[in-house]
Structure formats: structure tokens, C-alpha cells
PDB file of C-alpha atoms and ligand atoms in Angstrom:
ATOM      1  CA  MET N   4     -21.544   5.302   4.939  1.00 46.00           C
ATOM      2  CA  GLU N   5     -20.816   4.321   8.554  1.00 48.00           C
ATOM      3  CA  ASN N   6     -18.478   7.182   9.733  1.00 49.00           C
ATOM      4  CA  SER N   7     -18.135   7.961  13.286  1.00 55.00           C
ATOM      5  CA  GLY N   8     -19.264  11.565  14.388  1.00 60.00           C
ATOM      6  CA  ASN N   9     -16.208  13.411  14.706  1.00 68.00           C
ATOM      7  CA  MET N  10     -16.168  12.364  10.820  1.00 82.00           C
ATOM      8  CA  LYS N  11     -18.918  14.437   9.292  1.00 79.00           C
ATOM      9  CA  ASN N  12     -18.287  17.161   7.084  1.00 88.00           C
ATOM     10  CA  LEU N  13     -14.932  15.917   6.473  1.00 94.00           C
ATOM     11  CA  ALA N  14     -13.575  15.273   3.050  1.00 97.00           C
ATOM     12  CA  ILE N  15     -12.778  11.459   2.295  1.00 98.00           C
ATOM     13  CA  PRO N  16      -9.532  11.376   0.255  1.00 98.00           C
ATOM     14  CA  GLU N  17     -10.107   9.041  -2.671  1.00 98.00           C
ATOM     15  CA  HIS N  18      -6.823   7.456  -2.594  1.00 98.00           C
ATOM     16  CA  VAL N  19      -4.849   6.962   0.854  1.00 99.00           C
ATOM     17  CA  ALA N  20      -1.622   5.201   1.110  1.00 99.00           C
ATOM     18  CA  ILE N  21       0.114   3.929   3.445  1.00 99.00           C
ATOM     19  CA  ILE N  22       3.729   2.919   4.671  1.00 99.00           C
ATOM     20  CA  LEU N  23       3.360   0.570   6.767  1.00 98.00           C
ATOM     21  CA  ASP N  24       6.154   0.674   9.604  1.00 98.00           C
ATOM     22  CA  GLY N  25       7.195  -0.333  12.711  1.00 98.00           C
ATOM     23  CA  ASN N  26       6.024  -3.687  13.626  1.00 98.00           C
ATOM     24  CA  GLY N  27       9.687  -4.692  14.778  1.00 98.00           C
ATOM     25  CA  ARG N  28       9.685  -1.717  17.499  1.00 98.00           C
ATOM     26  CA  TRP N  29       6.667  -2.775  18.444  1.00 98.00           C
ATOM     27  CA  ALA N  30       7.284  -6.288  19.085  1.00 98.00           C
ATOM     28  CA  LYS N  31      11.303  -5.044  20.931  1.00 98.00           C
ATOM     29  CA  LYS N  32       9.464  -2.853  23.431  1.00 98.00           C
ATOM     30  CA  ARG N  33       7.442  -6.043  24.334  1.00 98.00           C
ATOM     31  CA  GLY N  34      10.422  -8.350  24.642  1.00 98.00           C
ATOM     32  CA  LEU N  35       8.775  -9.935  21.697  1.00 98.00           C
ATOM     33  CA  PRO N  36      10.772 -11.744  18.347  1.00 98.00           C
ATOM     34  CA  ARG N  37       9.877  -9.338  15.543  1.00 98.00           C
ATOM     35  CA  SER N  38       8.006 -11.677  13.717  1.00 98.00           C
ATOM     36  CA  MET N  39       5.398 -10.992  16.487  1.00 98.00           C
ATOM     37  CA  GLY N  40       5.199  -7.660  15.414  1.00 98.00           C
ATOM     38  CA  HIS N  41       4.763  -8.679  11.957  1.00 98.00           C
ATOM     39  CA  LYS N  42       1.651 -10.806  12.729  1.00 98.00           C
ATOM     40  CA  GLU N  43       0.355  -8.082  14.871  1.00 98.00           C
ATOM     41  CA  GLY N  44       0.637  -6.105  12.047  1.00 98.00           C
ATOM     42  CA  CYS N  45      -1.710  -8.107   9.788  1.00 98.00           C
ATOM     43  CA  LYS N  46      -3.978  -7.851  12.113  1.00 98.00           C
ATOM     44  CA  THR N  47      -4.571  -4.154  11.986  1.00 98.00           C
ATOM     45  CA  LEU N  48      -3.797  -4.330   8.430  1.00 98.00           C
ATOM     46  CA  GLU N  49      -7.255  -6.670   7.965  1.00 98.00           C
ATOM     47  CA  ASN N  50      -9.111  -3.770  10.415  1.00 98.00           C
ATOM     48  CA  ILE N  51      -7.854  -0.999   8.465  1.00 98.00           C
ATOM     49  CA  VAL N  52      -8.872  -2.290   5.244  1.00 98.00           C
ATOM     50  CA  GLU N  53     -12.709  -3.009   7.022  1.00 98.00           C
ATOM     51  CA  GLN N  54     -12.691   0.830   7.868  1.00 98.00           C
ATOM     52  CA  ALA N  55     -11.254   2.261   4.999  1.00 98.00           C
ATOM     53  CA  ALA N  56     -13.754   0.715   3.070  1.00 98.00           C
ATOM     54  CA  ARG N  57     -16.790   1.514   5.557  1.00 97.00           C
ATOM     55  CA  MET N  58     -15.481   5.434   5.342  1.00 97.00           C
ATOM     56  CA  GLY N  59     -15.791   5.653   1.474  1.00 98.00           C
ATOM     57  CA  ILE N  60     -11.932   5.550   0.528  1.00 98.00           C
ATOM     58  CA  ARG N  61     -12.141   4.763  -3.220  1.00 98.00           C
ATOM     59  CA  TYR N  62      -8.119   3.245  -2.984  1.00 99.00           C
ATOM     60  CA  LEU N  63      -5.928   1.907  -0.296  1.00 99.00           C
ATOM     61  CA  THR N  64      -2.365   1.118  -1.410  1.00 99.00           C
ATOM     62  CA  VAL N  65      -0.331  -0.526   1.274  1.00 98.00           C
ATOM     63  CA  TYR N  66       3.523  -1.059   1.770  1.00 98.00           C
ATOM     64  CA  GLY N  67       3.976  -4.436   2.817  1.00 98.00           C
ATOM     65  CA  PHE N  68       7.422  -5.304   1.675  1.00 98.00           C
ATOM     66  CA  SER N  69      10.137  -3.313  -0.246  1.00 98.00           C
ATOM     67  CA  THR N  70      12.503  -4.352  -3.119  1.00 98.00           C
ATOM     68  CA  GLU N  71      14.516  -3.458   0.140  1.00 98.00           C
ATOM     69  CA  ASN N  72      13.649  -5.684   2.786  1.00 98.00           C
ATOM     70  CA  TRP N  73      14.956  -8.989   1.171  1.00 98.00           C
ATOM     71  CA  LYS N  74      18.394  -7.479   3.167  1.00 98.00           C
ATOM     72  CA  ARG N  75      16.676  -8.564   6.608  1.00 98.00           C
ATOM     73  CA  SER N  76      17.697 -11.763   8.291  1.00 98.00           C
ATOM     74  CA  SER N  77      16.546 -15.311   6.640  1.00 98.00           C
ATOM     75  CA  GLU N  78      14.448 -15.590   9.603  1.00 98.00           C
ATOM     76  CA  GLU N  79      13.051 -12.318   9.168  1.00 98.00           C
ATOM     77  CA  VAL N  80      11.883 -12.629   5.855  1.00 98.00           C
ATOM     78  CA  GLY N  81      11.155 -16.652   6.018  1.00 98.00           C
ATOM     79  CA  ALA N  82       8.327 -15.677   8.829  1.00 98.00           C
ATOM     80  CA  LEU N  83       7.092 -12.362   6.941  1.00 98.00           C
ATOM     81  CA  MET N  84       6.046 -14.994   4.189  1.00 98.00           C
ATOM     82  CA  GLN N  85       4.614 -17.094   5.758  1.00 98.00           C
ATOM     83  CA  LEU N  86       1.899 -14.430   6.796  1.00 98.00           C
ATOM     84  CA  PHE N  87       1.880 -13.586   3.480  1.00 97.00           C
ATOM     85  CA  ARG N  88       0.839 -17.354   2.903  1.00 97.00           C
ATOM     86  CA  TYR N  89      -1.594 -17.271   5.811  1.00 96.00           C
ATOM     87  CA  TYR N  90      -3.093 -13.982   5.074  1.00 95.00           C
ATOM     88  CA  MET N  91      -3.418 -14.177   1.521  1.00 95.00           C
ATOM     89  CA  VAL N  92      -6.460 -17.150   1.855  1.00 95.00           C
ATOM     90  CA  ARG N  93      -7.918 -15.318   4.836  1.00 96.00           C
ATOM     91  CA  PHE N  94      -7.949 -11.902   3.017  1.00 97.00           C
ATOM     92  CA  ILE N  95     -10.472 -13.349  -0.032  1.00 98.00           C
ATOM     93  CA  LYS N  96     -13.099 -14.199   2.547  1.00 97.00           C
ATOM     94  CA  ILE N  97     -12.773 -10.579   4.436  1.00 97.00           C
ATOM     95  CA  ALA N  98     -12.586  -8.749   0.822  1.00 98.00           C
ATOM     96  CA  ASN N  99     -15.854 -10.326  -0.299  1.00 98.00           C
ATOM     97  CA  GLU N 100     -17.261  -9.541   2.988  1.00 97.00           C
ATOM     98  CA  ASN N 101     -16.419  -5.992   2.897  1.00 98.00           C
ATOM     99  CA  ASN N 102     -17.074  -5.719  -1.514  1.00 98.00           C
ATOM    100  CA  VAL N 103     -13.442  -5.161  -1.557  1.00 98.00           C
ATOM    101  CA  ARG N 104     -10.999  -5.838  -4.424  1.00 98.00           C
ATOM    102  CA  ALA N 105      -7.601  -6.949  -4.103  1.00 98.00           C
ATOM    103  CA  LYS N 106      -5.007  -6.165  -6.175  1.00 98.00           C
ATOM    104  CA  MET N 107      -1.113  -6.603  -5.682  1.00 98.00           C
ATOM    105  CA  ILE N 108       2.015  -4.115  -6.660  1.00 98.00           C
ATOM    106  CA  GLY N 109       5.542  -4.761  -7.282  1.00 98.00           C
ATOM    107  CA  GLU N 110       7.205  -7.643  -8.890  1.00 98.00           C
ATOM    108  CA  ARG N 111       6.170 -11.032  -8.378  1.00 97.00           C
ATOM    109  CA  SER N 112       8.471 -13.162  -9.820  1.00 97.00           C
ATOM    110  CA  ARG N 113      10.793 -13.634  -6.887  1.00 97.00           C
ATOM    111  CA  PHE N 114       8.658 -15.128  -4.426  1.00 98.00           C
ATOM    112  CA  ASP N 115       7.768 -18.726  -4.124  1.00 98.00           C
ATOM    113  CA  GLN N 116       5.305 -20.560  -7.147  1.00 98.00           C
ATOM    114  CA  ASP N 117       2.618 -20.832  -4.300  1.00 97.00           C
ATOM    115  CA  ILE N 118       2.733 -16.890  -3.349  1.00 98.00           C
ATOM    116  CA  ILE N 119       2.592 -16.393  -6.801  1.00 98.00           C
ATOM    117  CA  ASP N 120      -0.568 -18.862  -6.848  1.00 97.00           C
ATOM    118  CA  GLY N 121      -1.619 -16.867  -4.020  1.00 97.00           C
ATOM    119  CA  ILE N 122      -1.559 -13.436  -5.249  1.00 97.00           C
ATOM    120  CA  GLY N 123      -3.151 -14.557  -8.594  1.00 98.00           C
ATOM    121  CA  ARG N 124      -6.239 -16.559  -6.864  1.00 98.00           C
ATOM    122  CA  MET N 125      -6.976 -13.431  -4.553  1.00 98.00           C
ATOM    123  CA  GLU N 126      -7.285 -10.596  -7.278  1.00 98.00           C
ATOM    124  CA  ARG N 127      -8.862 -13.223  -9.680  1.00 98.00           C
ATOM    125  CA  GLU N 128     -11.603 -14.113  -6.871  1.00 98.00           C
ATOM    126  CA  THR N 129     -12.159 -10.697  -5.800  1.00 98.00           C
ATOM    127  CA  LYS N 130     -12.061  -8.629  -9.006  1.00 98.00           C
ATOM    128  CA  ASN N 131     -15.757  -8.198  -9.510  1.00 98.00           C
ATOM    129  CA  ASN N 132     -16.053  -6.517  -6.286  1.00 98.00           C
ATOM    130  CA  THR N 133     -16.983  -2.470  -7.088  1.00 98.00           C
ATOM    131  CA  GLY N 134     -16.193  -0.677  -3.373  1.00 98.00           C
ATOM    132  CA  LEU N 135     -12.638  -0.192  -2.043  1.00 98.00           C
ATOM    133  CA  THR N 136      -9.617  -1.129  -4.086  1.00 98.00           C
ATOM    134  CA  PHE N 137      -7.056  -2.665  -1.577  1.00 98.00           C
ATOM    135  CA  VAL N 138      -3.772  -2.622  -3.279  1.00 98.00           C
ATOM    136  CA  PHE N 139      -0.857  -4.249  -1.261  1.00 98.00           C
ATOM    137  CA  ALA N 140       2.697  -3.867  -2.509  1.00 98.00           C
ATOM    138  CA  VAL N 141       5.210  -6.383  -1.885  1.00 98.00           C
ATOM    139  CA  ASN N 142       8.749  -6.727  -3.610  1.00 98.00           C
ATOM    140  CA  TYR N 143       7.597  -2.994  -4.691  1.00 98.00           C
ATOM    141  CA  GLY N 144      10.063  -0.331  -5.110  1.00 98.00           C
ATOM    142  CA  GLY N 145       9.198   2.684  -6.766  1.00 99.00           C
ATOM    143  CA  ARG N 146      12.499   2.865  -8.557  1.00 98.00           C
ATOM    144  CA  ASP N 147      12.666  -0.713  -9.709  1.00 98.00           C
ATOM    145  CA  GLU N 148       8.611   0.029 -10.553  1.00 98.00           C
ATOM    146  CA  ILE N 149       9.617   3.115 -12.968  1.00 98.00           C
ATOM    147  CA  VAL N 150      12.859   0.461 -14.459  1.00 98.00           C
ATOM    148  CA  ARG N 151      10.405  -1.934 -15.063  1.00 98.00           C
ATOM    149  CA  GLY N 152       7.969   0.472 -16.952  1.00 98.00           C
ATOM    150  CA  ILE N 153      10.509   1.933 -18.557  1.00 98.00           C
ATOM    151  CA  ARG N 154      11.720  -1.681 -20.780  1.00 98.00           C
ATOM    152  CA  LYS N 155       7.988  -2.188 -21.114  1.00 98.00           C
ATOM    153  CA  LEU N 156       7.721   0.951 -22.685  1.00 98.00           C
ATOM    154  CA  VAL N 157      11.428   0.699 -25.222  1.00 98.00           C
ATOM    155  CA  ALA N 158       9.751  -2.666 -25.829  1.00 98.00           C
ATOM    156  CA  ASP N 159       6.558  -1.421 -27.333  1.00 98.00           C
ATOM    157  CA  CYS N 160       8.512   1.412 -29.278  1.00 98.00           C
ATOM    158  CA  GLN N 161      10.636  -0.554 -30.783  1.00 98.00           C
ATOM    159  CA  GLU N 162       7.658  -3.177 -31.852  1.00 98.00           C
ATOM    160  CA  GLY N 163       6.047   0.408 -33.243  1.00 98.00           C
ATOM    161  CA  ALA N 164       3.293   0.539 -31.163  1.00 98.00           C
ATOM    162  CA  VAL N 165       4.495   3.760 -29.305  1.00 98.00           C
ATOM    163  CA  LYS N 166       6.076   6.754 -31.015  1.00 98.00           C
ATOM    164  CA  PRO N 167       8.949   8.318 -28.651  1.00 97.00           C
ATOM    165  CA  GLU N 168       7.122  11.908 -29.130  1.00 98.00           C
ATOM    166  CA  GLU N 169       3.622  10.248 -28.045  1.00 98.00           C
ATOM    167  CA  ILE N 170       4.726   9.671 -24.997  1.00 98.00           C
ATOM    168  CA  THR N 171       3.470  11.630 -22.112  1.00 98.00           C
ATOM    169  CA  GLU N 172       2.922  11.842 -18.284  1.00 98.00           C
ATOM    170  CA  GLU N 173      -0.100   9.958 -18.683  1.00 98.00           C
ATOM    171  CA  VAL N 174       1.284   7.406 -21.281  1.00 98.00           C
ATOM    172  CA  PHE N 175       4.314   6.747 -19.253  1.00 98.00           C
ATOM    173  CA  SER N 176       1.855   6.641 -15.926  1.00 98.00           C
ATOM    174  CA  SER N 177      -0.168   3.792 -17.958  1.00 98.00           C
ATOM    175  CA  TYR N 178       3.479   1.264 -17.873  1.00 98.00           C
ATOM    176  CA  LEU N 179       3.395   1.504 -13.811  1.00 99.00           C
ATOM    177  CA  ASP N 180       1.891  -0.849 -11.789  1.00 98.00           C
ATOM    178  CA  THR N 181      -0.785   1.534 -10.975  1.00 98.00           C
ATOM    179  CA  ALA N 182      -2.112   2.125 -14.410  1.00 98.00           C
ATOM    180  CA  GLY N 183      -5.267   3.541 -14.150  1.00 98.00           C
ATOM    181  CA  MET N 184      -5.388   4.422 -10.766  1.00 98.00           C
ATOM    182  CA  PRO N 185      -5.703   8.418  -9.263  1.00 98.00           C
ATOM    183  CA  ASP N 186      -2.638   9.508  -7.840  1.00 98.00           C
ATOM    184  CA  PRO N 187      -2.857   9.191  -3.907  1.00 98.00           C
ATOM    185  CA  ASP N 188      -4.036  12.042  -1.982  1.00 98.00           C
ATOM    186  CA  LEU N 189      -2.853  11.289   1.252  1.00 98.00           C
ATOM    187  CA  LEU N 190       0.252   9.142   2.353  1.00 98.00           C
ATOM    188  CA  ILE N 191       0.629   7.898   5.937  1.00 99.00           C
ATOM    189  CA  ARG N 192       3.331   7.030   7.326  1.00 99.00           C
ATOM    190  CA  THR N 193       3.424   5.658  10.703  1.00 98.00           C
ATOM    191  CA  SER N 194       6.274   5.381  13.531  1.00 98.00           C
ATOM    192  CA  GLY N 195       7.475   8.574  12.583  1.00 98.00           C
ATOM    193  CA  GLU N 196      10.417   8.329  10.141  1.00 98.00           C
ATOM    194  CA  LEU N 197      10.203  11.002   7.837  1.00 98.00           C
ATOM    195  CA  ARG N 198      10.976   9.678   4.564  1.00 98.00           C
ATOM    196  CA  LEU N 199       9.451   7.645   1.321  1.00 98.00           C
ATOM    197  CA  SER N 200      11.962   4.566   1.852  1.00 98.00           C
ATOM    198  CA  ASN N 201      11.045   4.002  -2.343  1.00 98.00           C
ATOM    199  CA  TYR N 202       7.497   4.315  -2.059  1.00 98.00           C
ATOM    200  CA  LEU N 203       5.093   5.579  -5.186  1.00 99.00           C
ATOM    201  CA  LEU N 204       7.785   7.993  -5.980  1.00 98.00           C
ATOM    202  CA  TRP N 205       6.261   8.688  -9.278  1.00 98.00           C
ATOM    203  CA  GLN N 206       2.818   8.755  -7.551  1.00 98.00           C
ATOM    204  CA  CYS N 207       3.275  10.923  -4.788  1.00 98.00           C
ATOM    205  CA  ALA N 208       4.363  14.327  -6.694  1.00 98.00           C
ATOM    206  CA  TYR N 209       1.559  15.943  -4.552  1.00 98.00           C
ATOM    207  CA  THR N 210       0.701  14.071  -2.227  1.00 98.00           C
ATOM    208  CA  GLU N 211      -0.132  15.196   1.117  1.00 98.00           C
ATOM    209  CA  ILE N 212       2.273  13.782   4.175  1.00 98.00           C
ATOM    210  CA  TYR N 213       1.145  12.547   7.162  1.00 98.00           C
ATOM    211  CA  VAL N 214       3.452  10.873   9.476  1.00 98.00           C
ATOM    212  CA  THR N 215       2.444   9.393  12.845  1.00 98.00           C
ATOM    213  CA  ASP N 216       4.468   8.311  16.071  1.00 98.00           C
ATOM    214  CA  CYS N 217       1.926   5.555  16.197  1.00 98.00           C
ATOM    215  CA  LEU N 218       3.591   2.185  15.368  1.00 98.00           C
ATOM    216  CA  TRP N 219       1.422   0.273  13.260  1.00 99.00           C
ATOM    217  CA  PRO N 220       0.151  -1.892  15.194  1.00 98.00           C
ATOM    218  CA  ASP N 221      -1.079   0.013  17.577  1.00 98.00           C
ATOM    219  CA  PHE N 222      -2.904   2.240  14.526  1.00 98.00           C
ATOM    220  CA  ASN N 223      -6.594   2.016  14.592  1.00 98.00           C
ATOM    221  CA  ARG N 224      -9.800   3.670  13.270  1.00 98.00           C
ATOM    222  CA  GLU N 225      -9.166   6.685  15.509  1.00 98.00           C
ATOM    223  CA  GLU N 226      -5.892   7.206  13.889  1.00 98.00           C
ATOM    224  CA  LEU N 227      -7.019   6.847  10.550  1.00 98.00           C
ATOM    225  CA  GLU N 228      -9.344   9.454  11.148  1.00 98.00           C
ATOM    226  CA  LYS N 229      -7.073  11.739  12.496  1.00 98.00           C
ATOM    227  CA  ALA N 230      -4.675  11.465   9.359  1.00 98.00           C
ATOM    228  CA  ILE N 231      -8.483  12.340   7.566  1.00 98.00           C
ATOM    229  CA  ALA N 232      -8.998  15.298   9.744  1.00 98.00           C
ATOM    230  CA  ALA N 233      -5.565  16.412   9.210  1.00 98.00           C
ATOM    231  CA  TYR N 234      -5.326  16.065   5.620  1.00 98.00           C
ATOM    232  CA  ASN N 235      -9.100  18.131   5.432  1.00 98.00           C
ATOM    233  CA  LYS N 236      -7.282  20.870   7.146  1.00 97.00           C
ATOM    234  CA  ARG N 237      -4.263  20.975   4.432  1.00 96.00           C
ATOM    235  CA  GLU N 238      -4.594  23.256   1.517  1.00 94.00           C
ATOM    236  CA  ARG N 239      -3.280  21.186  -1.298  1.00 93.00           C
ATOM    237  CA  ARG N 240      -1.363  22.705  -4.489  1.00 93.00           C
ATOM    238  CA  PHE N 241       0.029  21.345  -7.617  1.00 95.00           C
ATOM    239  CA  GLY N 242       2.208  23.721  -8.531  1.00 95.00           C
ATOM    240  CA  GLY N 243       0.135  26.698  -8.716  1.00 94.00           C
ATOM    241  CA  ALA N 244      -0.616  30.418  -6.680  1.00 89.00           C
ATOM    242  CA  LYS N 245      -3.018  30.899  -4.001  1.00 80.00           C
TER     243      LYS N 245
HETATM  244  C1  IPE A 315       7.252  -2.645   8.884  1.00 74.56           C
HETATM  245  O1  IPE A 315       7.732  -2.672  10.260  1.00 74.56           O
HETATM  246  C2  IPE A 315       6.964  -3.623   7.869  1.00 74.56           C
HETATM  247  C3  IPE A 315       7.919  -4.107   7.242  1.00 74.56           C
HETATM  248  C4  IPE A 315       8.604  -3.346   6.476  1.00 74.56           C
HETATM  249  C5  IPE A 315       8.159  -5.022   6.923  1.00 74.56           C
HETATM  250  P1  IPE A 315       9.182  -2.768  10.430  1.00 74.56           P
HETATM  251  O2  IPE A 315       9.671  -4.441  10.493  1.00 74.56           O
HETATM  252  O3  IPE A 315      10.320  -2.077   9.800  1.00 74.56           O
HETATM  253  O4  IPE A 315       9.533  -2.231  11.529  1.00 74.56           O
HETATM  254  P2  IPE A 315      10.626  -1.688  12.280  1.00 74.56           P
HETATM  255  O5  IPE A 315      11.071  -0.370  12.036  1.00 74.56           O
HETATM  256  O6  IPE A 315      11.755  -2.383  12.848  1.00 74.56           O
HETATM  257  O7  IPE A 315      10.246  -1.223  13.873  1.00 74.56           O
HETATM  258  C1  IPE A 316       9.247   0.855   4.378  1.00 74.56           C
HETATM  259  O1  IPE A 316       9.659   0.408   5.789  1.00 74.56           O
HETATM  260  C2  IPE A 316       8.669  -0.669   3.999  1.00 74.56           C
HETATM  261  C3  IPE A 316       7.585  -1.114   4.203  1.00 74.56           C
HETATM  262  C4  IPE A 316       6.979  -0.296   5.497  1.00 74.56           C
HETATM  263  C5  IPE A 316       7.382  -1.916   3.583  1.00 74.56           C
HETATM  264  P1  IPE A 316      11.198   0.393   6.372  1.00 74.56           P
HETATM  265  O2  IPE A 316      11.520  -0.037   7.323  1.00 74.56           O
HETATM  266  O3  IPE A 316      11.827  -1.148   5.968  1.00 74.56           O
HETATM  267  O4  IPE A 316      11.768   1.207   5.221  1.00 74.56           O
HETATM  268  P2  IPE A 316      13.302   1.880   6.279  1.00 74.56           P
HETATM  269  O5  IPE A 316      14.820   0.882   5.978  1.00 74.56           O
HETATM  270  O6  IPE A 316      13.226   2.424   7.296  1.00 74.56           O
HETATM  271  O7  IPE A 316      13.660   3.586   5.487  1.00 74.56           O
HETATM  272 MG1   MG A 317      10.683  -0.313   9.455  1.00 74.56          MG
END
């Protein structure tokens, strides 16, 4: 593990979730179009995936596009789709070089067919990697995920595969897009907003939250280390007493 000096003796969270935010503000500050902020944000994402893999984080789940983000201008949505197309292909190489398994969560049928195919290809071509699992949440919303999970669960109940009295929190979790993954230990949000914006609503029940004013395109290894250092100072509670 290639932790830098100040990471010594720090516990590395198993699952780090990130709400990447501030691409638009980063661009605005420079008088650039919002799409340039997203482009820079993609570069940051590549770097952070590599850093997370090196630090020994097991799961990194990053919020890239929400079910609500379709409300943005068609110009901005179009620019984001072009970035997905381009970076998904690039990312296969980066993932394989870093032993990273890439997955997407969210509802993918709303994307153009070539993007859906690209997602499938990225998942297939990285599925045997055994290091970091990188999960990109696109057209993802926590409420949407829960509703989709309930539909599948109800269908299984109707077919008799599951009895209503057998439904536990664990069973329900297995119907979510994050099935089989541990809940996030640490949730990082960049750009200062103090809200979840519909991210991993079920999974973040006891996640430690860290918000930084750093805009996503400026986020780097040092910022990630600061978040992990802050996490190390937290006293985790799961409802119990001290
Ligand atoms: C995050 O940056 C990227 C997406 C939500 C797609 P924003 O685009 O939300 O940036 P701000 O919040 O406008 O600065
Ligand atoms: C949350 O960021 C969604 C993603 C990071 C993909 P937003 O910028 O869309 O969230 P709000 O609108 O500020 O809550
Ligand atoms: Mg935003």
C-alpha cells in the first residue's frame, strides 16, 4: 500500500461514497461553460479512483448523475452524455491497470443504446479485477432505487419465491442496486452543500458524513486523505450507548 506519510496509522474505511459536486461553480469562477467543469471533473474522478485503489479502499461509490439531473438544460445533459461515452472507454484501461472492478448503479434504460452497451462492456471487461470496486451512480436516485427494489420484491412474493414474513432488512438490501456491498462508512460531499440529494438513502443510515468546500475539480489525494483523517477522529455509533 502506497500511503503517504500522513496516512500512517490511519484506518482506511472499507467503503467510501462521494457526492461529487461543484463542477459548475468551478467553471463559472473561470468564466468557462459548465461543460468544462464536468470535463475537469472527469479527470479528477480518474485520479481519485487510482488513489482510492492505492490506499486500499475496497468500495468507492461516486454519484455522477442523479434522476433529477435530467432537469438541466439539454445542452448540459448532452455534454454529460458525451463525457460518459468518452470516459467509459478510457476507463476500462485505467481500471485494468489498477485492478479495479467497475460497476454502474442506477436505472440505465433511459440512456441511449450505445451508452447502455458501453456500461455493459466496462462491467464485463473489468469484472475479474480483485482490488477496488468502483461504483458509478448514473441516473441514480435513492428513492427510485427503493421503488425499483420493491417492484422486484413484490414480483418475487407474487411468484411465491419470497414470503412477506421472510422480508428482513438484509433481504430488502439484496433487492437494491448495491446488493452484496457493505454500507458506506464515510460519505464525502464536495462544494459545501449539506444535503444528501437523494444519494444512497437506505445505505447511509449510519454513515459518517464529511463535507468540504473544495470544488470537485480541485479535489485530489490530499483532500481524500483529509477526509479519511477526519473519519478516523469520529466515534462511530450505531444507536448504542458509549
Ligand atoms: C456535479 O457538479 C456534477 C453533476 C451533478 C452532474 P454540478 O454540475 O452540480 O456543479 P454545481 O453544483 O452547479 O457547482
Ligand atoms: C447531486 O448534485 C447529484 C450528483 C452529484 C450527481 P446536484 O448538484 O444535482 O444536487 P443539488 O441539486 O445541489 O441538491
Ligand atoms: Mg451541484
